[in-house]
Structure formats: structure tokens, C-alpha cells
Short mmCIF file of C-alpha atoms and ligand atoms in Angstrom, two decimals:
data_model
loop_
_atom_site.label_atom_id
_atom_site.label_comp_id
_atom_site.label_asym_id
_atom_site.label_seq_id
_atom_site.Cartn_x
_atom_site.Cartn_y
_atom_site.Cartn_z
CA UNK A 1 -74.39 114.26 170.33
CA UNK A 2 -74.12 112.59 166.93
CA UNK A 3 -76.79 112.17 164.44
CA UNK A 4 -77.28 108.91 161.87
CA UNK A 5 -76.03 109.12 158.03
CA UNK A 6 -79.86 109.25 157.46
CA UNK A 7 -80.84 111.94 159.92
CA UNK A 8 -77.97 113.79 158.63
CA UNK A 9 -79.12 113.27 155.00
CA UNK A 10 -82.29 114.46 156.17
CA UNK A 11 -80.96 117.82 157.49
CA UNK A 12 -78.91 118.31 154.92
CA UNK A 13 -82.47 117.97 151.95
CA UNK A 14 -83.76 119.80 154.61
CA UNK A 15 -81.05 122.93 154.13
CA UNK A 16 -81.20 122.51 150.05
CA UNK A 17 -84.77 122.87 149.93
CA UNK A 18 -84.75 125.70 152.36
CA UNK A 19 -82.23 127.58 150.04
CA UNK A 20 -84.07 126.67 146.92
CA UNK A 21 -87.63 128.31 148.71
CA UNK A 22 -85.90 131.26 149.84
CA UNK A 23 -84.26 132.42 146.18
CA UNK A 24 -87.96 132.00 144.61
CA UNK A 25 -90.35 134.10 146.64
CA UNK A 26 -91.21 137.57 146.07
CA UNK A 27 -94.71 137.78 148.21
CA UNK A 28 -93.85 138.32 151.82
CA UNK A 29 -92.21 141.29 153.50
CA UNK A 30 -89.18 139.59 155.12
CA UNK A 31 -86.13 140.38 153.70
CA UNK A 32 -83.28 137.70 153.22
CA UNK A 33 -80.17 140.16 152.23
CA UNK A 34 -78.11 139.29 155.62
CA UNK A 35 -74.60 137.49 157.40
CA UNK A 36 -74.45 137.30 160.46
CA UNK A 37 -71.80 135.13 160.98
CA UNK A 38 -69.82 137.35 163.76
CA UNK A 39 -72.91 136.23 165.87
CA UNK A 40 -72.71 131.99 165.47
CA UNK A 41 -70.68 131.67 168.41
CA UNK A 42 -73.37 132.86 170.20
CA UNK A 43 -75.33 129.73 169.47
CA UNK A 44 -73.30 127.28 172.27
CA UNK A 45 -74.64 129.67 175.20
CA UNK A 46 -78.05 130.02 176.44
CA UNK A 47 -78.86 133.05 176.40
CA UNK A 48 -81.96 133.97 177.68
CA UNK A 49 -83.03 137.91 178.18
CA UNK A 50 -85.66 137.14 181.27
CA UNK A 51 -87.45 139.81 182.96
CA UNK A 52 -87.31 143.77 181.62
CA UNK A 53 -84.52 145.13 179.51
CA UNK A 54 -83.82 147.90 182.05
CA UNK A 55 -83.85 146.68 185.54
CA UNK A 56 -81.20 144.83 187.09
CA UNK A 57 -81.55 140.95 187.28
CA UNK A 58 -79.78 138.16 189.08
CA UNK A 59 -79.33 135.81 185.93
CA UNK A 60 -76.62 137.63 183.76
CA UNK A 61 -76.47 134.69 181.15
CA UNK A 62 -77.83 137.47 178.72
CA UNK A 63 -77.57 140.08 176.21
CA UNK A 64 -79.58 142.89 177.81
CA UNK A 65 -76.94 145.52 177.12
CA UNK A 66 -77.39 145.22 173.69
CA UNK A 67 -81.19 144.79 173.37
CA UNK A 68 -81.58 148.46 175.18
CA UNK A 69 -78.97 150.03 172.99
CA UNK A 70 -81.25 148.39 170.26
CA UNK A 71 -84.46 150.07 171.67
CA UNK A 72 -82.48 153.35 172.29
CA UNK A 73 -81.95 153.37 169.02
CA UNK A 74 -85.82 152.94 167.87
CA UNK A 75 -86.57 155.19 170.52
CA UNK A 76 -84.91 158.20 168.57
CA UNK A 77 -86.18 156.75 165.54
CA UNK A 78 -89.99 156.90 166.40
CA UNK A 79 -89.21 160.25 168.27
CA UNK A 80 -89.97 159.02 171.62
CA UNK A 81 -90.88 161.62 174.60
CA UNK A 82 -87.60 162.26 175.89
CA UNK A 83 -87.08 160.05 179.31
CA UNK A 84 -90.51 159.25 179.41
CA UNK A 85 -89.96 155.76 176.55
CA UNK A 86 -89.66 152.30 177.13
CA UNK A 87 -89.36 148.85 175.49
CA UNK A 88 -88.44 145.60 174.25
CA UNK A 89 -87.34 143.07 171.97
CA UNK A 90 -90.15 140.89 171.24
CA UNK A 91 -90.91 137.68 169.38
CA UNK A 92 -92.39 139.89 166.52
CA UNK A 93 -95.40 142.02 165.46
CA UNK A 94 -97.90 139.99 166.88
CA UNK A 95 -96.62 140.42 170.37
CA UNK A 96 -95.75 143.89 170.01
CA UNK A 97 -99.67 144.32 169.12
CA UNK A 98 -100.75 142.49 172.10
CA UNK A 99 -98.44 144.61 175.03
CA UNK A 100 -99.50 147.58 172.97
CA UNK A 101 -103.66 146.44 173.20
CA UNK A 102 -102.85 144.93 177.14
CA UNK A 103 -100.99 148.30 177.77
CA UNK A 104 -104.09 149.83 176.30
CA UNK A 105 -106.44 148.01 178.53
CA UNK A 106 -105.11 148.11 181.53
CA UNK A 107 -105.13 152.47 181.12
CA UNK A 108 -109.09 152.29 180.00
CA UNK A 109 -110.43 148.91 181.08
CA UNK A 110 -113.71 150.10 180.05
CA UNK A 111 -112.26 151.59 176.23
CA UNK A 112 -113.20 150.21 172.80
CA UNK A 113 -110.75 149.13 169.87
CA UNK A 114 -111.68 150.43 166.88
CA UNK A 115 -109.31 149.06 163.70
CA UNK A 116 -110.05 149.05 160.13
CA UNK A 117 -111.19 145.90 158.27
CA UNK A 118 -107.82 145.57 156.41
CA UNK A 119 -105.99 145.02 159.91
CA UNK A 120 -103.51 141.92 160.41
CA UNK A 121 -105.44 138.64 161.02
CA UNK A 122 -103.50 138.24 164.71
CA UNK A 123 -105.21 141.14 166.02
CA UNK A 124 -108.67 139.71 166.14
CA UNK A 125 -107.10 136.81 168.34
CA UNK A 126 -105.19 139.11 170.97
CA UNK A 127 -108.20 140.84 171.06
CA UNK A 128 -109.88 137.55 171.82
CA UNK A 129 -107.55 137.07 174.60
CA UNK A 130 -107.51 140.13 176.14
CA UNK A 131 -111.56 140.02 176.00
CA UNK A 132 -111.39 143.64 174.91
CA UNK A 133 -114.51 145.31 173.01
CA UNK A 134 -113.84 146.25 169.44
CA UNK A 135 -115.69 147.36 166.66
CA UNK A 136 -114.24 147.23 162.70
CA UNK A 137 -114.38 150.53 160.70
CA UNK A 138 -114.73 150.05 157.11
CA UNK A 139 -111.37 150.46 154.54
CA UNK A 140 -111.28 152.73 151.68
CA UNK A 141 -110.37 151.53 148.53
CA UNK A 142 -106.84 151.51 149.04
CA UNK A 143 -106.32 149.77 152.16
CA UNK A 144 -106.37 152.84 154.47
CA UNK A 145 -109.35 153.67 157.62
CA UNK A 146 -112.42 155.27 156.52
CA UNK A 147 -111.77 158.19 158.60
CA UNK A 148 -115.83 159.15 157.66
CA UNK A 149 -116.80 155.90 159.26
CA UNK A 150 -114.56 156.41 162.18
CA UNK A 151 -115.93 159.47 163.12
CA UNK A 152 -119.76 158.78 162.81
CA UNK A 153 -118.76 155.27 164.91
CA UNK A 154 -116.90 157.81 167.51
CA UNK A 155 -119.98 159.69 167.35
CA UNK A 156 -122.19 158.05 168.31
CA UNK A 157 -120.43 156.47 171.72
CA UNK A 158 -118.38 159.59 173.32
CA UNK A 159 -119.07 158.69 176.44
CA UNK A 160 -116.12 155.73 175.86
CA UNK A 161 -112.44 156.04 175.80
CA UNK A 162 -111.49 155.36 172.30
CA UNK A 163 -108.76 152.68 171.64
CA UNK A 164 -107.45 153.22 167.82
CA UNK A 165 -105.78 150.12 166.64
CA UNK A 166 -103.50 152.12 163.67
CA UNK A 167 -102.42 149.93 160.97
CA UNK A 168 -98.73 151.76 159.51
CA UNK A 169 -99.19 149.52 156.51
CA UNK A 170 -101.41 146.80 155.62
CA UNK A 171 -100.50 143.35 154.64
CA UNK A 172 -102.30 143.32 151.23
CA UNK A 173 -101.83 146.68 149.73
CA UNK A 174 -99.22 148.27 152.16
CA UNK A 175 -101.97 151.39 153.27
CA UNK A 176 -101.03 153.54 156.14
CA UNK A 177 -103.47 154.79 158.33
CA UNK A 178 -102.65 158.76 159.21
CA UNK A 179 -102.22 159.51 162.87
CA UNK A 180 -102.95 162.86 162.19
CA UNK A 181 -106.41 162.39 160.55
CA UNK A 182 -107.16 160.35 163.22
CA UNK A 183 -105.98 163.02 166.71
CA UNK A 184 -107.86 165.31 164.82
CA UNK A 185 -110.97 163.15 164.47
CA UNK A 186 -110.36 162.68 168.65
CA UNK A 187 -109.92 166.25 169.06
CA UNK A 188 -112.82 166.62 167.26
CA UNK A 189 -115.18 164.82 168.92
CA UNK A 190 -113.00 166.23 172.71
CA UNK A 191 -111.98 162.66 173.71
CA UNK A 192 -109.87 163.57 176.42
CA UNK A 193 -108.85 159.56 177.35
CA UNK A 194 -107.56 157.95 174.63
CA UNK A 195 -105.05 155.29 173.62
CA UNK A 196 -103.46 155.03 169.57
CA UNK A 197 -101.46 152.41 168.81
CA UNK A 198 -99.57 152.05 165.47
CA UNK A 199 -98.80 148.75 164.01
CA UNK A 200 -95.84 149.13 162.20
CA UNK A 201 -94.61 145.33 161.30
CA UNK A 202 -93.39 146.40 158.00
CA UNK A 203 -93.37 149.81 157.55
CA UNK A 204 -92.32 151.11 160.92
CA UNK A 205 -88.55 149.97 159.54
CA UNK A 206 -88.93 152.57 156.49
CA UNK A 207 -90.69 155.22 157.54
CA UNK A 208 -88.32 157.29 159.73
CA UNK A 209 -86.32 157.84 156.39
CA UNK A 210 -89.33 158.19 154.04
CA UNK A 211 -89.99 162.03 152.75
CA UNK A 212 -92.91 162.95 153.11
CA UNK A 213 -92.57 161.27 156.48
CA UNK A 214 -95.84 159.03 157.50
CA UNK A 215 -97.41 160.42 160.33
CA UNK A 216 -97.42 157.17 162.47
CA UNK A 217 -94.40 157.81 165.31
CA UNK A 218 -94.66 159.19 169.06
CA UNK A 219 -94.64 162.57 167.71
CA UNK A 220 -97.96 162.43 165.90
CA UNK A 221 -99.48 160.88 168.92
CA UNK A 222 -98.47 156.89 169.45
CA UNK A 223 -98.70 155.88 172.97
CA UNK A 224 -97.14 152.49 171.44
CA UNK A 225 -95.88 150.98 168.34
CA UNK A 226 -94.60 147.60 167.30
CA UNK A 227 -92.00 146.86 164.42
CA UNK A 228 -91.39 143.19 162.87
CA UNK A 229 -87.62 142.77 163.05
CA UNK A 230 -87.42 139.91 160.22
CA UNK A 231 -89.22 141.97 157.69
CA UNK A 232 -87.70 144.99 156.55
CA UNK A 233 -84.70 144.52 158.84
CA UNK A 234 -84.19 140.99 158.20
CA UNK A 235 -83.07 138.46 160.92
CA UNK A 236 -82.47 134.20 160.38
CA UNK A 237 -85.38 134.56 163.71
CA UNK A 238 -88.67 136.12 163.90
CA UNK A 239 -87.74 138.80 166.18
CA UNK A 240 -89.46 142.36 166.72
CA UNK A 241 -89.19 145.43 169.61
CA UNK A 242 -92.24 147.72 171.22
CA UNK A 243 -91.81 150.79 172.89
CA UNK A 244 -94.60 152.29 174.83
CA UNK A 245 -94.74 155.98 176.73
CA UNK A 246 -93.37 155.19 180.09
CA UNK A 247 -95.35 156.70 182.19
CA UNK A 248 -97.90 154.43 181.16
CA UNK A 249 -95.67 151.30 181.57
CA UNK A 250 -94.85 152.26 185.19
CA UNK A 251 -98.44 151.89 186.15
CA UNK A 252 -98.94 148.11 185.67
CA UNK A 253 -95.63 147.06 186.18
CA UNK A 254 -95.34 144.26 188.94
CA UNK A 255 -92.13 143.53 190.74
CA UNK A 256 -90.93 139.54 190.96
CA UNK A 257 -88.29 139.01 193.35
CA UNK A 258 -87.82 135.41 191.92
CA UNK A 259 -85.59 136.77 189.53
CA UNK A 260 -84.91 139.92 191.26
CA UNK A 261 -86.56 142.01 188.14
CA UNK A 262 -89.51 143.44 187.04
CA UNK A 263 -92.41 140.88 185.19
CA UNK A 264 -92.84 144.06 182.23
CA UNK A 265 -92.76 141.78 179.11
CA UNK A 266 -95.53 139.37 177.60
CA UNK A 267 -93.94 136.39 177.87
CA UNK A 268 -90.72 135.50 180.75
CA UNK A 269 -87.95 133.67 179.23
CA UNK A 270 -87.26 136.10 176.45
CA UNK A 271 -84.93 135.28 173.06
CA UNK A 272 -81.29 136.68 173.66
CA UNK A 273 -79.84 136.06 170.71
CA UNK A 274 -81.96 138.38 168.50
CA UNK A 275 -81.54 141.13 170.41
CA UNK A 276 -77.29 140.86 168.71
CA UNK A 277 -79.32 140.56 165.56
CA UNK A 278 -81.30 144.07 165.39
CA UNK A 279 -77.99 145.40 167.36
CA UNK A 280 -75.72 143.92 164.26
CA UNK A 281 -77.75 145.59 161.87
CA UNK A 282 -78.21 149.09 163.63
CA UNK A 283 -74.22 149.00 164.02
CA UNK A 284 -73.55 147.76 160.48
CA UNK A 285 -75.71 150.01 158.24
CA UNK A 286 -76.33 152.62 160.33
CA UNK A 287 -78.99 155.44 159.92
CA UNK A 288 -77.36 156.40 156.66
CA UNK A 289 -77.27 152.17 155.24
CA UNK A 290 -81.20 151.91 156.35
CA UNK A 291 -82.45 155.45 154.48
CA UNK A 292 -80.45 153.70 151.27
CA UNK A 293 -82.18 150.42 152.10
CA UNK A 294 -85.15 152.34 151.77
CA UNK A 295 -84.34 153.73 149.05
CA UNK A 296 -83.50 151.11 147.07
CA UNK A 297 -86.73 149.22 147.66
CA UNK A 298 -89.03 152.03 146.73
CA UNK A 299 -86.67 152.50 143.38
CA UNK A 300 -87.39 148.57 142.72
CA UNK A 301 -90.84 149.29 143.41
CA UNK A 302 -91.60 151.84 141.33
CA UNK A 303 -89.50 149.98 138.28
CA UNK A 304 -91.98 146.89 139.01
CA UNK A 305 -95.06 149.14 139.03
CA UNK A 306 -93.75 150.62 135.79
CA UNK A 307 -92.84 147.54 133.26
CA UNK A 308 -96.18 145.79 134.44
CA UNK A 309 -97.86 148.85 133.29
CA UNK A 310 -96.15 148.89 130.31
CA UNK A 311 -96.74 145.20 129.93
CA UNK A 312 -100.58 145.89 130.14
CA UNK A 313 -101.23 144.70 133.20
CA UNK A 314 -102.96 146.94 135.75
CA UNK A 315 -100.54 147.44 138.62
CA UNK A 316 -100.58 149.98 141.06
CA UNK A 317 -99.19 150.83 144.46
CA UNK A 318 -99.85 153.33 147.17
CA UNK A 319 -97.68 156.30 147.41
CA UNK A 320 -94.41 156.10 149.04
CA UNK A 321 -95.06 151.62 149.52
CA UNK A 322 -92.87 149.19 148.11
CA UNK A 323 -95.62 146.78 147.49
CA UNK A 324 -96.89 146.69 144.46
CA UNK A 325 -100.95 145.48 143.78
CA UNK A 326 -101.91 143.59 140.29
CA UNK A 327 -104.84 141.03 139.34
CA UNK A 328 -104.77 137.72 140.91
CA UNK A 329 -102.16 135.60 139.00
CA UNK A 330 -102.48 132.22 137.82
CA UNK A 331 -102.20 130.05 140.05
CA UNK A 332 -98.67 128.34 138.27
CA UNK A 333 -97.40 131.97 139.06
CA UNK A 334 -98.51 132.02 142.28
CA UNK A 335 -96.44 129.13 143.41
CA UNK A 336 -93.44 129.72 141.78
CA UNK A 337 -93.00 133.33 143.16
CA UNK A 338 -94.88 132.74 146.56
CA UNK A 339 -97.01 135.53 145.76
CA UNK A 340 -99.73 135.95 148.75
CA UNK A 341 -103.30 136.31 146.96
CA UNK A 342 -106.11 137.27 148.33
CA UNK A 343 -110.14 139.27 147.19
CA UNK A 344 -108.88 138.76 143.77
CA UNK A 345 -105.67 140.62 144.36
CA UNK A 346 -101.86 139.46 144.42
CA UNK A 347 -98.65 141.55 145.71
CA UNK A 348 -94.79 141.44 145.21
CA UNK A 349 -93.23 143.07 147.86
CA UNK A 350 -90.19 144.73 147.27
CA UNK A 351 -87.90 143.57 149.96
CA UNK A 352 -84.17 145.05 149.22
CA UNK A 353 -83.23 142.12 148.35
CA UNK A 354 -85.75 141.80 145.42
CA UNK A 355 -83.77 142.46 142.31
CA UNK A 356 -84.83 144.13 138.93
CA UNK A 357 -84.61 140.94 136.73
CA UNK A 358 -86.51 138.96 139.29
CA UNK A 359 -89.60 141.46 138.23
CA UNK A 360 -88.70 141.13 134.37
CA UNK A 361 -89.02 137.50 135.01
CA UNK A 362 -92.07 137.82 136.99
CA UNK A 363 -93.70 139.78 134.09
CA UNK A 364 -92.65 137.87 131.64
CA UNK A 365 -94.22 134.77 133.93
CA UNK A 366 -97.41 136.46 133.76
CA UNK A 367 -97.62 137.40 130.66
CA UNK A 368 -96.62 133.72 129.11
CA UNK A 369 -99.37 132.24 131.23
CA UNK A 370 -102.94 134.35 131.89
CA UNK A 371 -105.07 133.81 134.73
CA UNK A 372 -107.86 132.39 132.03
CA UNK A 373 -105.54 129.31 131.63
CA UNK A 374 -105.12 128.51 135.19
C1 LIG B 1 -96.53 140.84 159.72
C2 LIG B 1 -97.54 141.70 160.34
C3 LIG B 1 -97.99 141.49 161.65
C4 LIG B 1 -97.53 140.32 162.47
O1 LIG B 1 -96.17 140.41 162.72
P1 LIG B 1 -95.30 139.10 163.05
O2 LIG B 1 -93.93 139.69 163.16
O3 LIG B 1 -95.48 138.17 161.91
O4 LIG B 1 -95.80 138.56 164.35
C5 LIG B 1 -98.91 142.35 162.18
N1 LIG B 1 -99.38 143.38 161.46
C6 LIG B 1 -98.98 143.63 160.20
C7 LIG B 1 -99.53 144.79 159.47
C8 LIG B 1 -98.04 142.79 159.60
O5 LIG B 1 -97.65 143.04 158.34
#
């Protein structure tokens, strides 16, 4: 399999102009910061993780082994009920959300999703599939559910099992919704069905090592929750896991004896290589190399939110985000730095591979050219 001088020449613009794009952008969450080199062998075999992580299977062409030492390891993380968790390594947020709302479903057939108007775009289209009712609840200022809203829209239909679509930080301004606010609103109003699930693309990577610790996890009352593996993790494939209570999972599970497993997941021929991704990661940094991940982000963060401020211009950020919020920049700006804009607002997202003179450069970017002259 050989390719011609131009085809090659092709590829090879091709991999300059994907380096070039990658050092510029400071927008989106995904971070960049990673080798995984030890794993290129891996690409002359097809692996191909078919059928559910934890049952046996008759194709063994896989890396199964890893991915559940990969969701043990999130199950601890999001402090899982204890033998009562499963999961999976999924294709990213998006299909985390959709198991999580089909999970959901399937429990109350007859529930409604409520989700705040700063939720993900994909979530209105899995909704769409699933043909699930949903109603929007307004966002406060910052991003984060208008638990007032919620409640009076609970109110007033208590006779249905509640769905709560939880957003563990939003794509614009980073906002976490609080799981707590929101049981209590349930408990409340004595819903004794109901289903919370937190999507966590971004944040759910951060939070287990943030102090004070978002409520968003099992613990304060997820019955699911999906994480983005090429965001804060970082991974050369969009790659993500869900985990779900298992008692929940067992009751719509469906066994195949095609391939001698259990049809659990979304889709059937699953990735296997980025399952030795999240693994390489986990094993690399460990607990201790993710909370200083963290760390470092938020410390970038807050430096960025400080010399804008200083600069004049009117940043902010939410508490505890790495994302920081500032007046929609010209539009010059906006290409250079891929910087997502949107309702008048821009972001740079602090991915730990964002470094400090990146942001001086930024600033002095804005500064040199005003949104006025765009
Ligand atoms: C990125 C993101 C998603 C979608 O995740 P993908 O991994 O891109 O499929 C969903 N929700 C939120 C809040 C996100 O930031």
C-alpha cells in the first residue's frame, strides 16, 4: 500500500497545517499536552471493544481489560455506589448524554427532561431521537439553572417523574449546575421517581480534585454522568466513558448470543484503542499528576482573569472554572486564537497546556486591535 509523491505531499501540508492550528488556539476545552507513543503499535491491529466491557465475549481482538480498569478508576472518582456501578468508554460526551437520557427513559417512559437553556447544543438532538418530552428552564446570569424557575416548572406538573438534565459546566461560561440545590428542590416538592444526570464533558475531569468539591458525582445524587476524554484529559481521538447505577443498567440490558455478550452500549463495534489512551493517562499521572493538572489550569486561569483586568478589559470567570469570559473580540482576534464567540461573549479556556505568555499575547492582541475596528 503505497501512496503517489503528490498524495504524499498532500498528507504531509496536511500534517504542517494541522500542527500550525493546534499551537494557535486557546478557545476549546481539549487539551493537546500528550505522547503517547508506547501506544502506536497498537495501530496495525484492529482492535475493536464490541459488546459490554464486563461480560465475556467470543471476539478477544480487544482491549477490554484495560477499558474496565479505566472505568474502575472513574468509578472511585465520581464515588460510585459500591458494587452497584457500571460503564463504558464511549465516543465522547455526546454519547455519554444519550445512554444517560435512554437509561433515563427506559426507567420513566412517561418522565420529562428538564435542562437549562445554557445546555450543550447535542442534547436537543438526542432528545430528538429518543422522542423524549423536555421543557428548558431559564439560566441565571452566570450560566448556572434557575433553580426558582425549576421549582415553579416542577410545581406545577408533580404528578410526572422529573428527568434533570445537569449541566457540570457549560460550554460558554463553564457554570455548574448544583446537585444539591436541585435533590433538595425534588425533595421538596416529594418526587419519589426521579432520574439526574450530570453532564460533565469538561469539568467532570477536574472536579474530583477541586476544593470546595462541586456537588455533581454519585454521591450527591447522579444516577449517570458522562466525561469527554479529549478535553481535560486529552487524547489524539475523541474518546469519553459513562457510568450509570447498575441496578438500573441491569433492567434493560438485552443478551446477543451473536457475539456471545451483552448489547449494553449505544453503538456495537466500539473504539479499542482509546480505551489504552484514558488507561495511559490514569497510569502515567496518577491521582496525584491530575489534582496538579488541575491545579495548574485554575492558576493560569486566574493569572488570565487578572492581567485582562488590569488591562481594562472586563473579564471574569465563575468560581473555581478555568474559563475565563470577556467582550466579544474582534473578529482578527478571533481567528488567530480560535476563540469560540457567542451572545456577545468570547472565552479562553485554560487547558493545561495553555501557557502564561500565550495570555500576555492574547491581551496584548486585544488591546492593539478593539472590537470598534473590526
Ligand atoms: C463538549 C461538550 C459536550 C459534547 O461532548 P463531545 O465529547 O464533544 O461529544 C456536551 N456537553 C458539554 C457541556 C460539553 O462541553
Amino acid at each position: 500500500m503505497t501512496l503517489s509523491t503528490s498524495d504524499r505531499a498532500r498528507l504531509q501540508a496536511f500534517l504542517e497545517n494541522t500542527r500550525e492550528n493546534t499551537e494557535s488556539y486557546l478557545g476549546y476545552p481539549v487539551s493537546k499536552d500528550f505522547e503517547f507513543d508506547d501506544l502506536v503499535e497498537f495501530l496495525r491491529y484492529p482492535l475493536n471493544n464490541l459488546g459490554d466491557p464486563f461480560s465475556d465475549s467470543t471476539w478477544r481482538v480487544d482491549s477490554r481489560g484495560f477499558e474496565r480498569d479505566v472505568i474502575t478508576f472513574f468509578a472511585e472518582m465520581l464515588r460510585a455506589p459500591e458494587n452497584d456501578w457500571w460503564g463504558y468508554v464511549t465516543n465522547g460526551g455526546t454519547e455519554g448524554n444519550l445512554y444517560g437520557l435512554y437509561l433515563a427513559r427506559e426507567l420513566l417512559p412517561k418522565g420529562i427532561v428538564y435542562y437549562s437553556q445554557d445546555t450543550h447544543y447535542s442534547v436537543a438532538k438526542n432528545l430528538h431521537f429518543l422522542g423524549m418530552r423536555h421543557i428548558m428552564i431559564r439560566s441565571q446570569k452566570n450560566g448556572e439553572i434557575d433553580y426558582d424557575d425549576l421549582r415553579e416548572t416542577l410545581r406545577a406538573r408533580r404528578d410526572i417523574p422529573p428527568i434533570i438534565f445537569a449541566n457540570i459546566g457549560t460550554t460558554m461560561t463553564e457554570a455548574r449546575d448544583d446537585l444539591k440545590k436541585i435533590n433538595n428542590i425534588l425533595d421538596e416538592m416529594a418526587f419519589s421517581q426521579r432520574y439526574i444526570h450530570s453532564d460533565a464533558a469538561l469539568c467532570g475531569g477536574m472536579a474530583p480534585f477541586m476544593d470546595p468539591r462541586p456537588a455533581f458525582d454519585f454521591a450527591d445524587g447522579a444516577d449517570s454522568i458522562s466525561i469527554s476524554g479529549h478535553k481535560f484529559f486529552g487524547s489524539p481521538i475523541p474518546c469519553g466513558i459513562v457510568l450509570a447505577r447498575k441496578c438500573n443498567v441491569d433492567r434493560i440490558a438485552r443478551s446477543i448470543s451473536y457475539i456471545g455478550n451483552l448489547d449494553t452500549t449505544i453503538t456495537g463495534s466500539r473504539n479499542g484503542f482509546t480505551p489504552l489512551v484514558l488507561w495511559h493517562t490514569i497510569k502515567s499521572l496518577g491521582k496525584d499528576g491530575l489534582a496538579a493538572r488541575v491545579q495548574h489550569s485554575l492558576d493560569t486561569a486566574s493569572y488570565a482573569e487578572t492581567q485582562m483586568r488590569h488591562a481594562g478589559i472586563s473579564a471574569w470567570r465563575n468560581p473555581g472554572a478555568i474559563t475565563v469570559v470577556f467582550p466579544q473580540v474582534a473578529e482578527s482576534v478571533k481567528q488567530k486564537w480560535q476563540l469560540a464567540t457567542a451572545n456577545g461573549e468570547s472565552h479562553v479556556i485554560c487547558m493545561p497546556n495553555v501557557t502564561r505568555e500565550q495570555i500576555d499575547e492574547l491581551i496584548e492582541d486585544m488591546l492593539a486591535t478593539p472590537v470598534a475596528n473590526k
